[in-house]
Each structure stands twice: as structure tokens, then as C-alpha cells.
Amino acid sequence: MATQHSRAAARLMISPAVALLLIWMIVPLTMTIWFSFQQYNLLYPDRTGFAGWSNYVYFVTDFRFAPAIRNTLVLVLGVLAITMIGGILLALLLDQPFWGQGIVRLLVLAPFFVMPTVSALVWKNMFMNPVNGFFAHIAKAFGGQGFDFLGQAPLFSIIIMVAWQWLPFATLILLTALQSLDREQMEAAEMDGAGPLSRFVYITLPHLTRAITVVILIQTIFLLSVYAEILVTTNGGPGTASMNLPFLVYLASIVDNDVGMGAAGGVIAIILANIVAFFLMRAIGKNLDA
Amino acid sequence: MGQIELSQVTKGFGDVTVIPPLDLRIEDGEFVVFVGPSGCGKSTLLRLIAGLEDTTSGRITIDGRDATDLSPAQRGLAMVFQSYALYPHMSVRKNIAFPLKMAGVPEEERARRVEAAAKVLNLTSYLDRRPGQLSGGQRQRVAIGRAIVREPKAFLFDEPLSNLDAALRMGMRLEITELHQRLKTTMIYVTHDQVEAMTMADKIVVLNAGRIEQVGSPLELYRRPRNLFVAGFIGSPKMNFVTGPEAARRDAATIGVRPEHIGISRDGGDWKGTVGVAEHLGSDTFLHVTTEHGMITVRAGGEVDAAHGDTIWLTPDPAHVHRFDAGGARL
Ligand SMILES: Nc1ncnc2c1ncn2[C@@H]1O[C@H](COP(=O)(O)OP(=O)(O)O)[C@@H](O)[C@H]1O
Ligand SMILES: [Mg+2]
């Protein structure tokens, strides 16, 4: 009696929050879907009305669409690879006892607090600039020539920038997981004759799987929507070399003033994200239970 | 073979000396128990032997070979940890096979030896489970299984039973002792529980603050404790200590009498006292008696009819009175 009563009360009390969240999500989603079926170009305010699937057809048949999809996936996978491998190595390093551990761990986290636009601009102007950049200076010191990162390898450069930002996140989560590894387990493995590499493969890595799963899931969600770094560095170019899906949506709706087509791109991005999420959950989600 | 010798071994962590210079010889096939209060350095000593800690100075030899600088794996010893330290993501089978896999034993032989070990330890029906799906006692057995497949020179146990409940503890105590009878391999067993020490050991090493207080068979320690510490530590309930005139009368600073070596009478005896708590166990009765020499615990056989507040007389058995000097050493 009392529990039923309190359960009803609990539902009543959380309902405003639930309703707010639902509206928060439903309204933009519905509007996006609505616009994606409308003729809505800011340059031609007179042309309105139902557009059918034409916005989708225009978006998908756009010559920039295929490269954008490919770049989106390359970007996500590239950053994931760098942050996972780098994160594990850094976490292993930071897990060792050394002097000044606390401060170093704090500093490692720093890139995560730098805004994406700021970090991308710093990378672009202070490191990757072919004339005045730090890398160019190093190359010149060895008698070489500055490399035009953003011109010659735009997608790679953006992957580096984004990976730099996400490395601390991966490192931190993995370090926390490492620290929860039972020391006696390691010692038992040592007594069982496992060398450092075997201990890593058979003890450490299995212990980390859950943390690795979490990092991959969270990062993928954010990496699918990388945008600011591209805007302030390459603008998607040269050509379509560094254009991803969110950036193409921006070009369609803001630069081309075609809100309807942009909305259609947004819906496609949502569908793509869900497909990726589905496969991710299938592939690694089973690590989360048990 | 499994003969281990420590000579002048010391261990310090920073400025703190945990093990002052220590000599100890463990013969092949012996069941040796390190016993002492918590924090006295038992685990540290065991880890020094295992090679999980480096000695600060001194020498450890195993079967006559200097092992001081050998890695844990090279020493050929197996250890069972207090937390069991099983690999949680591996099945029982893989856990037990792990040391063999690391040693490069071929697959078929590995399977054969795992089956054999599982049979000895009654684990056959659990081989495909994960450690998380086992009870405490079963996990303990898996840990032992992982140790025995390697056929080590010696087994090291660090308080292996302290996470089990009382009934299981008794059972595992017997199983480990039986395992020793069958394998005849050297075992070093660490515990803070003197009952485990007394029941299992061939040889007990009593430790206090990193020092060896006494080494001997359980009954030697019981009959002739070398000092007050050993006298108080070995035996349950604890030995009674009396100082003052009663001790002086026997030319000692302190005398000790075990509860089972005190006679009781209603009519007369050496010490007059009032019964406090009486613990009736059926087979025994423990009386806590307040006397002018302090609280004395008496173990009376069988069912004794004594109640709170009764006046009784106690008489220590003169043949079993232990005498100690002012420094605590046996006289
Ligand atoms: N890694 C360590 N660093 C510093 N002190 C330690 C370390 N390991 C053990 N000690 C100290 O050594 C003493 C003995 O510890 P231990 O061997 O674990 O005792 P026991 O196993 O007899 O309870 C304790 O005082 C403990 O604080
Ligand atoms: Mg201990």
C-alpha cells in the first residue's frame, strides 16, 4: 500500500523533468524532420511548401556526400585508434610510481579543458604552419622544409588535433581502471612465470576491456559530430579532403542557405549515428554486462 | 626437493626496519607455519622467500643454490594468496592451466595435468566456470590447484583461510594438511591464528615485530615456551600470568600456568577466588575466576557445576608452572 503510494508520488514528482527532457528532444527532432520535407531556402523566401524527398535526393547525390561519409568514418576510426593505443600506453606509464605523480596526472588532463576552436587554432598557427610553425622550425633545423600539413594532409592533421584533445579522456578512464587492478593478481601471474608482456596480454588487457568499451562508445558519439576543428582550420578542404557529415550539413544550410537540404542531411546524420551505435553495441556491448 | 635457508636476511621499507637480521632453515618436505600477531612481518617474510620483495641484505638459498637475486618465476615456488588472486576473466580450467601455459607445456599435457589437479581438489565439475561463480571454499581450491599443477619446490600460503567462515576453515585446514601428507612437498604457511599453527605445523616459527621468538614443534612450544611472548601466544585459552609475591615465592619475576593445569576445589587450595563468567561448552567449562592475583582462567573438564559468585579454590599444578625472569625469558 505504502510502496504503491510512494511509487505513484515518485512518478508524479519526476514527471516535470521527464516532460521537459522529452520536449527538449522531441521538438528539435520533429522540426528537423519537418524542415527536411519542406522547400525552405533563405534566398528564395517565396518558394515554400512540401518538397517530398527532393531534399534528401539532392543531399545524397551531392558530389560532396560520399567523401563526407568516408571522411567521417576515417576521422572516427583514426582518432579512436590513436587515443586507445596512446591512452593505454600513457595510463601504463602514469600508473608507475614516480616523483611528482599528482601534478603530472593533472597536467595530462589539461588538453581536455581547452576549447576545440582554440586548440585547433593553436595547432594550425603555432605547430602546423608551414613557415612559422613549430614543426617547420624543427624541419628547418635539420635542413628540411616546412610541411604544409593542412594543405597536403588535411584529414590527417585534423585527426591529430582531435586525438590530442581526446587522449586525456581515454588516459584518465584507463588509468582509473588500471588502478583498480588487484596487485595480488599481478603478483600471482609473476609467480606463475608470466613475463611483463604476458602479464599485459593475459591480465591487464582483459581487466581493461570494460573501460576500453566505455571509452570507445563515448568517444564515437562525440567524434561523429566533430565540426569546430574543421571550421577554423581547413573549412572542409582542399576540395572535399577534410569534409565530414556535420560540416556538409553546415555548408548546405548556412553557406548555401538551403535549410531544407541541411535538415535532410541532419536526419541522415542521425540515421548514420544510429547505425554505428547499433554495430558498436553489438560488437562490444556484451563487455558491459557480466 | 624444497630446502630453503635464510641467512642474515633483513628487510626495511624506507627508514622502517620490518625484518631485523633473521636466520631460518626449512627442511625439505616440512610443513612450517609462521605465526605471530598482525603486522609482525609474516607476509613480508613470505614475500621475501617468494621473491616478490627484494631483501635489503642477507642471503636466501633454495636447495643450496643462491636465490637472493632470482625472479619469483625462477625460484620454482608457488604461492596461494589471501585474496586467492584468481584471474577473474578466465575459466577455472584456464586459471589452473595458466602457469603451465607460461612454462610452454604443450596443450595435451596441460589438459591432462589440469584434469589431474581438478580431481585431487574435487573441482572437476566446475572447470568451465568463472571464479566469480564459485564459493569462497571453491575459489580457495582453485588457487591451490593453480599452485600444485606446477609441481613447485615449495608452496607458500599467506593466510589462505582467513576469508572463509569457521566451518569451511576447519575443512580446508584438514584438506591442506592431507595434501601435504600426500605430496610431501615443503609448505610454508602464514597465519595469525595459533590454532591453525598448532594443528597443521611440523614446525612453528613464532614471529614478533620481525624477530623470531622461537622455532619448534607445536608441542615443544606448548611445553617449553622460551619467553613470555611465546607462552602467551601459543595455547588457547591463553596462559595465566601471575607476578608479585606468588612469583617471588618460586624465584621468578613472572609465573605462568595454563588454564588446563589448574585444579579447582570447593574446600581449599592455593588461591582463593570468586567465579565470574562461566563458559559451558559441554566438553569443557572455562571459568574466569577473580583472585587476589588477578583474573585467572581455568579450564575444567566436562560439566562443572559452578555459577557466578561462587567461591572456589585454585591450585596450579607445580609440574606445569612456567617461570620467567624480569626480562621475560624462561628460567
Ligand atoms: N610495501 C610496504 N611499505 C611500507 N611498509 C610496509 C610495506 N609492506 C609491509 N609494511 C609494514 O611492514 C610490517 C609488516 O607487515 P606484514 O608483513 O604485512 O605483516 P603481517 O603479514 O604479519 O600482518 C607492517 O608494519 C607494515 O606496515
Ligand atoms: Mg599478512
XYZ file of C-alpha atoms and ligand atoms in Angstrom:
649
model
C 0.000 0.000 0.000
C 2.640 2.436 1.137
C 5.049 1.419 -1.620
C 2.411 1.737 -4.312
C 1.502 5.100 -2.935
C 5.095 6.314 -2.840
C 5.769 4.962 -6.313
C 2.879 6.974 -7.692
C 4.163 10.024 -5.853
C 7.650 9.461 -7.248
C 6.293 9.279 -10.785
C 4.355 12.460 -10.268
C 7.414 14.248 -8.941
C 9.796 13.280 -11.722
C 7.203 13.881 -14.440
C 8.053 17.589 -14.946
C 11.711 16.692 -15.550
C 10.797 13.857 -17.889
C 8.354 16.073 -19.781
C 10.947 18.814 -20.101
C 13.589 16.400 -21.410
C 11.114 14.907 -23.828
C 10.133 18.306 -25.211
C 13.829 19.257 -25.303
C 14.499 16.262 -27.549
C 11.254 15.881 -29.460
C 10.807 19.485 -30.585
C 14.130 19.921 -32.437
C 13.873 16.401 -33.853
C 10.372 16.975 -35.179
C 11.339 20.372 -36.557
C 14.342 18.885 -38.326
C 12.237 16.176 -39.878
C 9.551 18.728 -40.784
C 12.031 21.089 -42.469
C 13.669 18.211 -44.305
C 10.439 17.752 -46.261
C 9.906 21.471 -46.914
C 11.155 23.782 -49.609
C 12.987 26.258 -47.394
C 15.752 28.304 -48.986
C 16.642 31.602 -47.352
C 17.460 33.142 -50.718
C 14.020 32.344 -52.185
C 11.503 33.136 -49.454
C 8.665 32.841 -51.974
C 9.289 29.169 -52.739
C 7.668 27.255 -49.880
C 5.629 24.141 -49.454
C 6.034 20.410 -49.360
C 9.164 19.203 -51.154
C 8.735 15.440 -50.925
C 12.020 13.501 -50.874
C 13.801 16.036 -53.089
C 15.901 17.496 -50.226
C 17.173 14.002 -49.448
C 17.818 13.265 -53.099
C 19.790 16.497 -53.543
C 21.808 15.875 -50.371
C 22.698 12.287 -51.183
C 23.511 12.942 -54.806
C 25.667 15.955 -53.913
C 29.241 15.221 -55.086
C 30.465 16.063 -51.558
C 28.262 13.442 -49.857
C 30.329 10.295 -50.497
C 33.647 11.878 -49.435
C 31.932 13.309 -46.337
C 30.713 9.877 -45.247
C 34.120 8.359 -45.875
C 35.934 11.173 -44.031
C 33.555 10.919 -41.089
C 34.380 7.252 -40.671
C 38.122 7.745 -41.204
C 38.120 10.534 -38.655
C 36.284 8.466 -36.036
C 38.408 5.358 -36.561
C 41.688 7.276 -36.753
C 41.072 9.199 -33.558
C 39.866 6.056 -31.806
C 42.995 4.143 -32.811
C 45.352 6.880 -31.656
C 43.567 7.592 -28.387
C 43.153 3.935 -27.456
C 46.747 2.919 -28.097
C 48.170 6.181 -26.770
C 45.779 6.133 -23.835
C 46.759 2.633 -22.777
C 50.468 3.407 -23.049
C 50.118 6.694 -21.149
C 47.961 5.077 -18.484
C 50.543 2.313 -18.010
C 53.222 4.976 -17.674
C 51.260 7.124 -15.226
C 50.421 4.070 -13.138
C 54.106 3.645 -12.267
C 55.182 5.299 -9.056
C 57.316 8.358 -9.768
C 58.076 11.699 -8.194
C 55.526 14.433 -8.922
C 52.864 11.941 -9.935
C 49.938 14.066 -8.766
C 50.926 17.133 -10.780
C 51.735 15.153 -13.913
C 48.366 13.406 -13.797
C 46.674 16.789 -13.505
C 48.651 18.203 -16.417
C 47.841 15.258 -18.633
C 44.210 16.203 -18.294
C 44.804 19.787 -19.480
C 44.045 19.355 -23.227
C 40.533 18.239 -22.328
C 39.795 21.685 -20.901
C 40.926 23.616 -23.980
C 38.058 24.607 -26.245
C 38.075 22.781 -29.605
C 38.278 26.027 -31.605
C 41.168 27.308 -29.511
C 43.135 24.081 -29.660
C 42.583 23.766 -33.418
C 43.776 27.333 -33.984
C 46.838 26.779 -31.812
C 47.663 23.619 -33.756
C 47.077 25.355 -37.073
C 49.058 28.517 -36.433
C 51.710 27.533 -33.903
C 52.508 23.951 -34.837
C 51.417 23.076 -38.352
C 52.024 26.351 -40.141
C 54.443 25.520 -42.985
C 56.510 28.696 -42.456
C 56.298 29.728 -38.807
C 55.020 26.564 -37.187
C 56.937 24.618 -34.583
C 57.229 21.585 -36.843
C 58.527 23.744 -39.683
C 61.207 25.137 -37.352
C 62.270 21.649 -36.388
C 62.378 20.583 -40.019
C 64.474 23.626 -40.893
C 66.853 22.955 -38.011
C 67.573 19.626 -39.655
C 67.916 21.250 -43.056
C 64.471 20.241 -44.253
C 61.455 22.167 -45.420
C 58.249 23.041 -43.645
C 55.468 20.621 -44.473
C 52.072 22.085 -45.327
C 50.056 19.866 -43.041
C 46.634 21.385 -43.654
C 47.192 21.631 -47.408
C 48.818 18.274 -48.033
C 47.319 16.067 -45.354
C 44.228 17.906 -44.116
C 42.266 14.968 -42.736
C 45.327 13.516 -41.042
C 46.058 16.886 -39.429
C 42.547 17.152 -38.099
C 42.759 13.608 -36.769
C 45.912 14.608 -34.880
C 44.249 17.682 -33.382
C 41.131 15.833 -32.300
C 43.150 12.889 -30.972
C 45.222 15.300 -28.894
C 42.033 16.587 -27.315
C 40.599 13.185 -26.553
C 43.772 11.462 -25.404
C 43.433 12.740 -21.813
C 39.908 11.413 -21.555
C 40.956 7.938 -22.675
C 44.051 8.044 -20.476
C 42.115 9.075 -17.405
C 39.435 6.407 -17.716
C 42.007 3.707 -18.447
C 44.257 4.857 -15.620
C 41.375 4.626 -13.177
C 40.667 1.117 -14.416
C 44.334 0.169 -14.124
C 44.443 1.355 -10.550
C 41.613 -0.969 -9.643
C 43.608 -3.975 -10.839
C 44.320 -6.238 -7.882
C 48.032 -6.156 -7.116
C 47.972 -9.737 -5.886
C 46.688 -10.856 -9.299
C 49.755 -9.358 -10.924
C 51.992 -10.975 -8.341
C 50.285 -14.313 -8.828
C 50.915 -14.040 -12.569
C 54.523 -13.133 -11.863
C 54.917 -16.234 -9.711
C 53.210 -18.264 -12.414
C 56.053 -17.327 -14.711
C 54.370 -14.655 -16.828
C 56.758 -12.009 -18.124
C 55.802 -8.329 -18.478
C 54.295 -8.822 -21.950
C 52.295 -11.908 -20.964
C 51.066 -10.126 -17.864
C 49.873 -7.250 -20.027
C 48.137 -9.514 -22.531
C 46.594 -12.007 -20.112
C 45.903 -9.903 -17.031
C 45.951 -6.166 -17.719
C 44.191 -6.064 -21.070
C 41.249 -8.295 -20.049
C 40.897 -6.182 -16.928
C 40.686 -3.064 -19.111
C 38.089 -4.323 -21.615
C 35.168 -2.699 -19.885
C 36.907 0.655 -19.623
C 38.005 0.403 -23.250
C 34.406 -0.290 -24.259
C 33.153 2.754 -22.398
C 35.816 4.991 -23.929
C 35.053 3.777 -27.451
C 31.314 4.288 -27.050
C 31.554 7.765 -25.578
C 34.233 8.951 -27.984
C 32.398 7.661 -31.041
C 29.306 9.657 -30.132
C 31.350 12.852 -29.922
C 33.666 12.140 -32.842
C 30.777 11.648 -35.256
C 29.948 15.319 -34.765
C 33.380 16.958 -34.993
C 32.828 20.362 -36.551
C 34.601 23.281 -34.879
C 38.092 21.989 -35.641
C 37.274 21.757 -39.332
C 35.620 25.146 -39.455
C 38.605 27.046 -38.071
C 41.283 25.135 -39.978
C 40.522 23.695 -43.407
C 36.884 24.560 -43.983
C 36.446 21.044 -45.259
C 39.040 21.460 -47.977
C 41.072 21.427 -50.015
C 38.171 20.321 -52.144
C 36.358 17.789 -50.031
C 39.514 16.307 -48.497
C 38.606 17.052 -44.885
C 34.842 17.376 -45.097
C 32.711 15.301 -42.785
C 28.968 14.929 -42.478
C 28.309 17.625 -39.847
C 30.387 20.043 -41.879
C 28.438 19.250 -45.034
C 25.203 19.903 -43.141
C 26.611 23.288 -42.136
C 27.589 24.083 -45.741
C 24.185 23.132 -47.049
C 22.088 25.030 -44.552
C 24.239 28.098 -43.758
C 26.516 28.637 -46.750
C 24.069 27.508 -49.409
C 21.172 28.922 -47.379
C 19.188 25.761 -48.074
C 17.624 24.972 -44.710
C 15.567 22.123 -46.153
C 18.577 20.310 -47.560
C 20.547 20.923 -44.349
C 17.729 19.377 -42.349
C 17.706 16.364 -44.645
C 21.473 15.996 -44.036
C 20.842 16.233 -40.305
C 18.342 13.397 -40.464
C 20.813 11.303 -42.460
C 23.473 12.030 -39.831
C 21.103 10.846 -37.118
C 20.453 7.629 -39.049
C 24.179 7.075 -39.622
C 24.910 7.627 -35.919
C 22.286 5.080 -35.012
C 23.675 2.514 -37.434
C 27.151 2.979 -35.968
C 25.777 2.808 -32.444
C 23.915 -0.385 -33.275
C 27.001 -2.144 -34.586
C 29.140 -0.829 -31.733
C 26.688 -2.098 -29.165
C 26.531 -5.446 -30.886
C 30.295 -5.740 -31.169
C 31.406 -4.586 -27.772
C 28.248 -4.051 -25.753
C 28.469 -7.547 -24.339
C 31.520 -6.437 -22.395
C 29.305 -4.118 -20.424
C 27.222 -6.759 -18.726
C 28.725 -9.599 -16.679
C 63.342 -31.013 -3.261
C 62.498 -27.873 -1.377
C 65.006 -26.871 1.213
C 65.080 -23.161 1.962
C 67.609 -21.307 4.015
C 67.642 -17.668 5.075
C 70.819 -16.216 6.482
C 71.039 -12.759 7.992
C 68.099 -11.636 5.894
C 66.810 -8.137 6.613
C 64.069 -6.028 5.085
C 63.312 -2.358 5.507
C 60.791 -0.082 3.859
C 62.468 3.315 3.762
C 63.669 4.008 7.288
C 61.467 1.377 8.887
C 63.080 -1.975 9.539
C 60.415 -4.627 9.284
C 62.694 -7.669 9.476
C 65.858 -7.348 11.557
C 68.628 -9.857 10.703
C 66.992 -13.267 10.642
C 68.262 -16.819 10.200
C 65.982 -19.714 9.403
C 66.304 -23.148 7.880
C 63.387 -25.004 6.369
C 63.955 -28.657 5.571
C 62.689 -30.447 2.503
C 59.143 -31.723 2.965
C 58.471 -29.805 6.143
C 55.212 -28.047 6.940
C 56.365 -24.809 8.514
C 53.953 -22.271 9.943
C 54.877 -18.631 10.531
C 52.655 -17.360 13.277
C 52.509 -14.020 15.017
C 50.252 -11.053 15.644
C 49.050 -8.879 12.781
C 51.723 -6.590 11.367
C 54.664 -8.550 12.737
C 56.134 -9.145 9.295
C 54.892 -12.635 8.409
C 53.705 -11.653 4.951
C 56.844 -9.668 4.314
C 58.986 -12.655 5.224
C 56.959 -14.932 2.962
C 57.179 -12.431 0.097
C 60.929 -12.244 0.562
C 61.108 -16.012 0.144
C 58.783 -15.824 -2.871
C 60.883 -13.117 -4.466
C 58.052 -10.597 -4.584
C 60.109 -8.303 -2.355
C 63.850 -7.739 -2.587
C 65.897 -8.373 0.523
C 67.614 -5.323 1.964
C 70.544 -7.543 2.889
C 71.251 -11.193 3.535
C 71.046 -14.371 1.513
C 68.265 -16.759 0.575
C 69.203 -20.180 -0.752
C 66.821 -22.726 -2.211
C 68.122 -26.296 -2.463
C 71.603 -24.983 -1.818
C 71.514 -22.519 -4.709
C 71.672 -18.797 -4.062
C 68.223 -17.464 -4.932
C 68.555 -13.969 -3.473
C 68.519 -12.275 -6.867
C 66.336 -14.733 -8.757
C 62.949 -13.591 -10.062
C 59.831 -15.145 -8.477
C 59.299 -17.379 -11.504
C 62.874 -18.691 -11.438
C 62.638 -19.756 -7.807
C 60.190 -22.524 -8.625
C 57.889 -21.779 -5.703
C 54.114 -21.466 -5.828
C 52.038 -19.117 -3.735
C 48.426 -19.083 -2.586
C 47.286 -15.583 -1.734
C 44.877 -14.443 0.932
C 42.596 -12.901 -1.703
C 43.063 -16.048 -3.853
C 44.194 -13.730 -6.700
C 42.405 -15.810 -9.332
C 42.197 -14.376 -12.834
C 38.547 -13.294 -12.986
C 38.136 -13.377 -16.773
C 39.475 -16.917 -17.160
C 37.603 -20.132 -16.503
C 38.740 -22.372 -13.675
C 40.409 -24.594 -16.266
C 42.379 -21.695 -17.734
C 43.275 -20.408 -14.285
C 44.803 -23.717 -13.309
C 46.485 -24.133 -16.688
C 47.979 -20.640 -16.693
C 51.335 -21.461 -15.071
C 51.721 -24.424 -17.442
C 50.907 -22.257 -20.434
C 53.509 -19.737 -19.314
C 56.024 -22.545 -18.956
C 55.317 -23.614 -22.537
C 53.847 -27.004 -21.648
C 52.117 -28.494 -24.721
C 48.341 -28.392 -24.919
C 47.554 -32.109 -24.324
C 49.804 -32.401 -21.322
C 48.364 -29.191 -19.963
C 44.844 -30.597 -20.201
C 45.935 -33.843 -18.582
C 47.606 -32.143 -15.645
C 44.708 -29.757 -15.104
C 42.301 -32.703 -15.023
C 44.514 -34.469 -12.523
C 44.740 -31.453 -10.244
C 40.992 -30.850 -10.519
C 40.340 -34.427 -9.487
C 42.531 -34.148 -6.404
C 40.719 -30.988 -5.373
C 37.146 -32.017 -6.297
C 36.900 -29.293 -8.914
C 36.121 -31.429 -11.948
C 32.535 -30.248 -12.318
C 33.491 -26.588 -12.001
C 36.251 -26.456 -14.600
C 34.291 -24.335 -17.048
C 33.002 -21.803 -14.555
C 34.483 -18.422 -13.870
C 35.921 -17.683 -10.407
C 33.056 -15.232 -9.804
C 30.596 -18.125 -9.938
C 32.326 -20.111 -7.187
C 32.020 -20.064 -3.409
C 34.894 -18.983 -1.203
C 35.994 -22.517 -0.471
C 35.938 -23.485 -4.145
C 37.964 -20.408 -5.086
C 40.456 -21.390 -2.447
C 40.745 -24.808 -4.018
C 41.250 -23.312 -7.478
C 44.082 -21.208 -6.076
C 45.615 -24.346 -4.600
C 45.082 -26.152 -7.903
C 46.925 -23.414 -9.743
C 49.772 -23.900 -7.294
C 50.009 -27.683 -7.453
C 49.969 -28.156 -11.253
C 53.382 -26.600 -11.459
C 54.838 -29.202 -9.111
C 56.789 -26.498 -7.277
C 59.666 -26.994 -4.878
C 57.593 -25.460 -2.111
C 54.161 -23.972 -1.505
C 53.754 -20.626 0.154
C 50.408 -19.837 1.766
C 49.593 -16.354 3.054
C 46.653 -16.583 5.467
C 44.715 -18.640 2.939
C 41.783 -19.387 5.203
C 41.092 -16.014 6.742
C 38.339 -15.165 4.244
C 36.395 -18.354 4.936
C 33.759 -18.957 7.584
C 34.600 -21.072 10.606
C 33.177 -24.374 9.353
C 34.868 -24.144 5.959
C 38.096 -23.118 7.618
C 38.174 -26.366 9.559
C 37.520 -28.386 6.428
C 40.174 -26.621 4.361
C 42.646 -26.957 7.235
C 42.263 -30.699 7.031
C 42.431 -30.692 3.234
C 45.665 -28.732 3.157
C 47.219 -30.955 5.805
C 46.169 -34.024 3.862
C 47.542 -32.535 0.659
C 50.847 -32.136 2.412
C 50.809 -35.735 3.566
C 50.207 -36.848 0.008
C 52.581 -34.534 -1.868
C 55.329 -34.413 0.758
C 56.300 -31.028 -0.669
C 57.656 -28.292 1.543
C 54.932 -25.918 2.672
C 55.289 -22.559 4.345
C 52.083 -21.341 5.818
C 51.458 -17.912 7.303
C 48.711 -17.310 9.822
C 47.905 -15.174 12.828
C 45.740 -17.955 14.236
C 47.648 -20.079 16.686
C 45.053 -22.875 16.405
C 45.892 -23.265 12.700
C 49.563 -23.220 13.583
C 49.231 -25.870 16.287
C 47.051 -28.196 14.235
C 48.915 -28.084 10.930
C 52.589 -27.497 11.544
C 55.571 -29.799 11.730
C 57.485 -26.757 12.816
C 56.195 -23.445 14.079
C 58.106 -20.190 13.750
C 56.756 -17.617 16.186
C 57.385 -14.078 14.975
C 57.111 -10.850 16.885
C 57.990 -7.491 15.351
C 60.004 -9.242 12.632
C 62.097 -11.235 15.105
C 61.905 -14.983 15.529
C 60.879 -15.615 19.131
C 61.053 -19.381 18.953
C 61.182 -22.235 16.472
C 59.963 -25.681 17.352
C 57.333 -28.347 17.026
C 53.844 -27.434 18.282
C 54.240 -29.467 21.450
C 57.717 -28.121 22.159
C 56.300 -24.610 22.038
C 53.416 -25.643 24.212
C 55.574 -27.398 26.788
C 58.594 -25.155 26.892
C 57.850 -21.632 25.602
C 61.121 -19.784 25.562
C 59.708 -16.482 26.737
C 56.604 -14.658 27.875
C 55.576 -13.758 24.318
C 55.514 -17.335 23.077
C 53.911 -18.502 26.307
C 51.112 -16.012 25.892
C 50.686 -16.571 22.170
C 50.584 -20.358 21.981
C 47.716 -22.134 23.683
C 44.034 -21.427 23.920
C 42.704 -20.064 26.195
C 45.804 -18.018 26.968
C 48.231 -18.886 29.720
C 47.628 -17.108 33.038
C 50.467 -14.908 34.246
C 50.975 -14.024 37.891
C 53.550 -11.544 39.195
C 54.397 -10.324 42.687
C 54.838 -12.431 45.824
C 53.372 -15.580 44.293
C 56.053 -15.447 41.592
C 58.789 -14.392 44.001
C 57.933 -17.396 46.160
C 59.042 -19.511 43.193
C 62.155 -17.371 42.472
C 60.732 -15.801 39.315
C 59.538 -12.389 38.185
C 56.518 -13.882 36.469
C 54.998 -17.315 36.586
C 52.668 -18.732 34.001
C 50.114 -21.512 34.327
C 47.917 -22.756 31.514
C 44.166 -22.891 32.273
C 44.242 -26.674 31.909
C 46.914 -27.022 34.602
C 44.931 -25.564 37.458
C 42.937 -27.701 39.829
C 39.735 -26.436 41.420
C 38.247 -27.271 44.760
C 35.406 -26.051 46.975
C 37.260 -26.754 50.193
C 40.771 -25.409 49.926
C 43.821 -24.744 47.785
C 46.500 -22.179 46.973
C 44.460 -19.299 45.614
C 41.003 -18.285 46.758
C 38.745 -16.701 44.192
C 35.248 -15.794 43.096
C 33.801 -17.241 39.905
C 32.949 -14.586 37.347
C 31.755 -15.741 33.948
C 31.487 -19.496 33.481
C 31.533 -20.662 29.850
C 29.927 -24.082 29.499
C 30.961 -25.750 26.255
C 29.798 -29.215 27.210
C 33.149 -30.896 26.701
C 34.874 -28.200 28.744
C 34.000 -25.458 31.140
C 36.027 -22.259 31.195
C 35.837 -20.418 34.486
C 37.010 -16.839 34.776
C 37.940 -16.502 38.417
C 38.799 -13.275 40.212
C 41.578 -13.859 42.743
C 43.888 -11.580 44.705
C 46.497 -12.305 41.998
C 44.258 -11.067 39.249
C 41.865 -12.707 36.841
C 42.665 -16.390 36.305
C 41.124 -18.507 33.566
C 40.614 -22.146 34.443
C 39.705 -24.976 32.172
C 37.697 -27.602 33.975
C 36.915 -30.810 32.178
C 33.327 -31.722 31.347
C 30.309 -30.238 33.013
C 31.302 -28.394 36.149
C 28.623 -27.026 38.372
C 29.909 -23.548 39.080
C 27.884 -20.389 38.955
C 28.596 -16.687 39.019
C 29.620 -15.548 42.507
C 30.645 -18.955 43.862
C 33.789 -19.060 45.966
C 36.339 -21.655 44.862
C 39.968 -22.542 45.452
C 42.542 -22.880 42.691
C 45.730 -24.918 42.816
C 48.282 -24.695 39.984
C 49.938 -27.982 39.058
C 53.551 -27.456 40.220
C 54.904 -29.620 37.368
C 53.400 -27.240 34.832
C 54.288 -23.871 36.276
C 56.434 -21.878 33.838
C 58.890 -19.429 35.410
C 60.149 -16.294 33.689
C 62.740 -13.700 34.716
C 62.272 -9.940 34.717
C 63.252 -9.776 31.029
C 60.589 -12.301 30.103
C 62.971 -15.185 29.348
C 62.269 -18.664 30.587
C 64.086 -19.754 33.743
N 55.200 -2.019 0.985
C 55.337 -1.609 2.261
N 55.769 -0.367 2.536
C 55.925 0.043 3.809
N 55.674 -0.708 4.894
C 55.238 -1.954 4.699
C 55.042 -2.477 3.370
N 54.603 -3.745 3.480
C 54.520 -4.001 4.797
N 54.908 -2.939 5.535
C 54.967 -2.875 7.002
O 55.654 -4.000 7.453
C 55.070 -4.502 8.640
C 54.788 -5.973 8.472
O 53.771 -6.146 7.522
P 53.254 -7.580 7.117
O 54.415 -8.409 6.739
O 52.185 -7.399 6.112
O 52.632 -8.092 8.471
P 51.735 -9.397 8.736
O 51.592 -10.138 7.465
O 52.488 -10.141 9.779
O 50.438 -8.899 9.272
C 53.831 -3.687 8.921
O 54.125 -2.789 9.937
C 53.594 -2.961 7.627
O 53.070 -1.693 7.880
Mg 49.850 -10.537 6.279
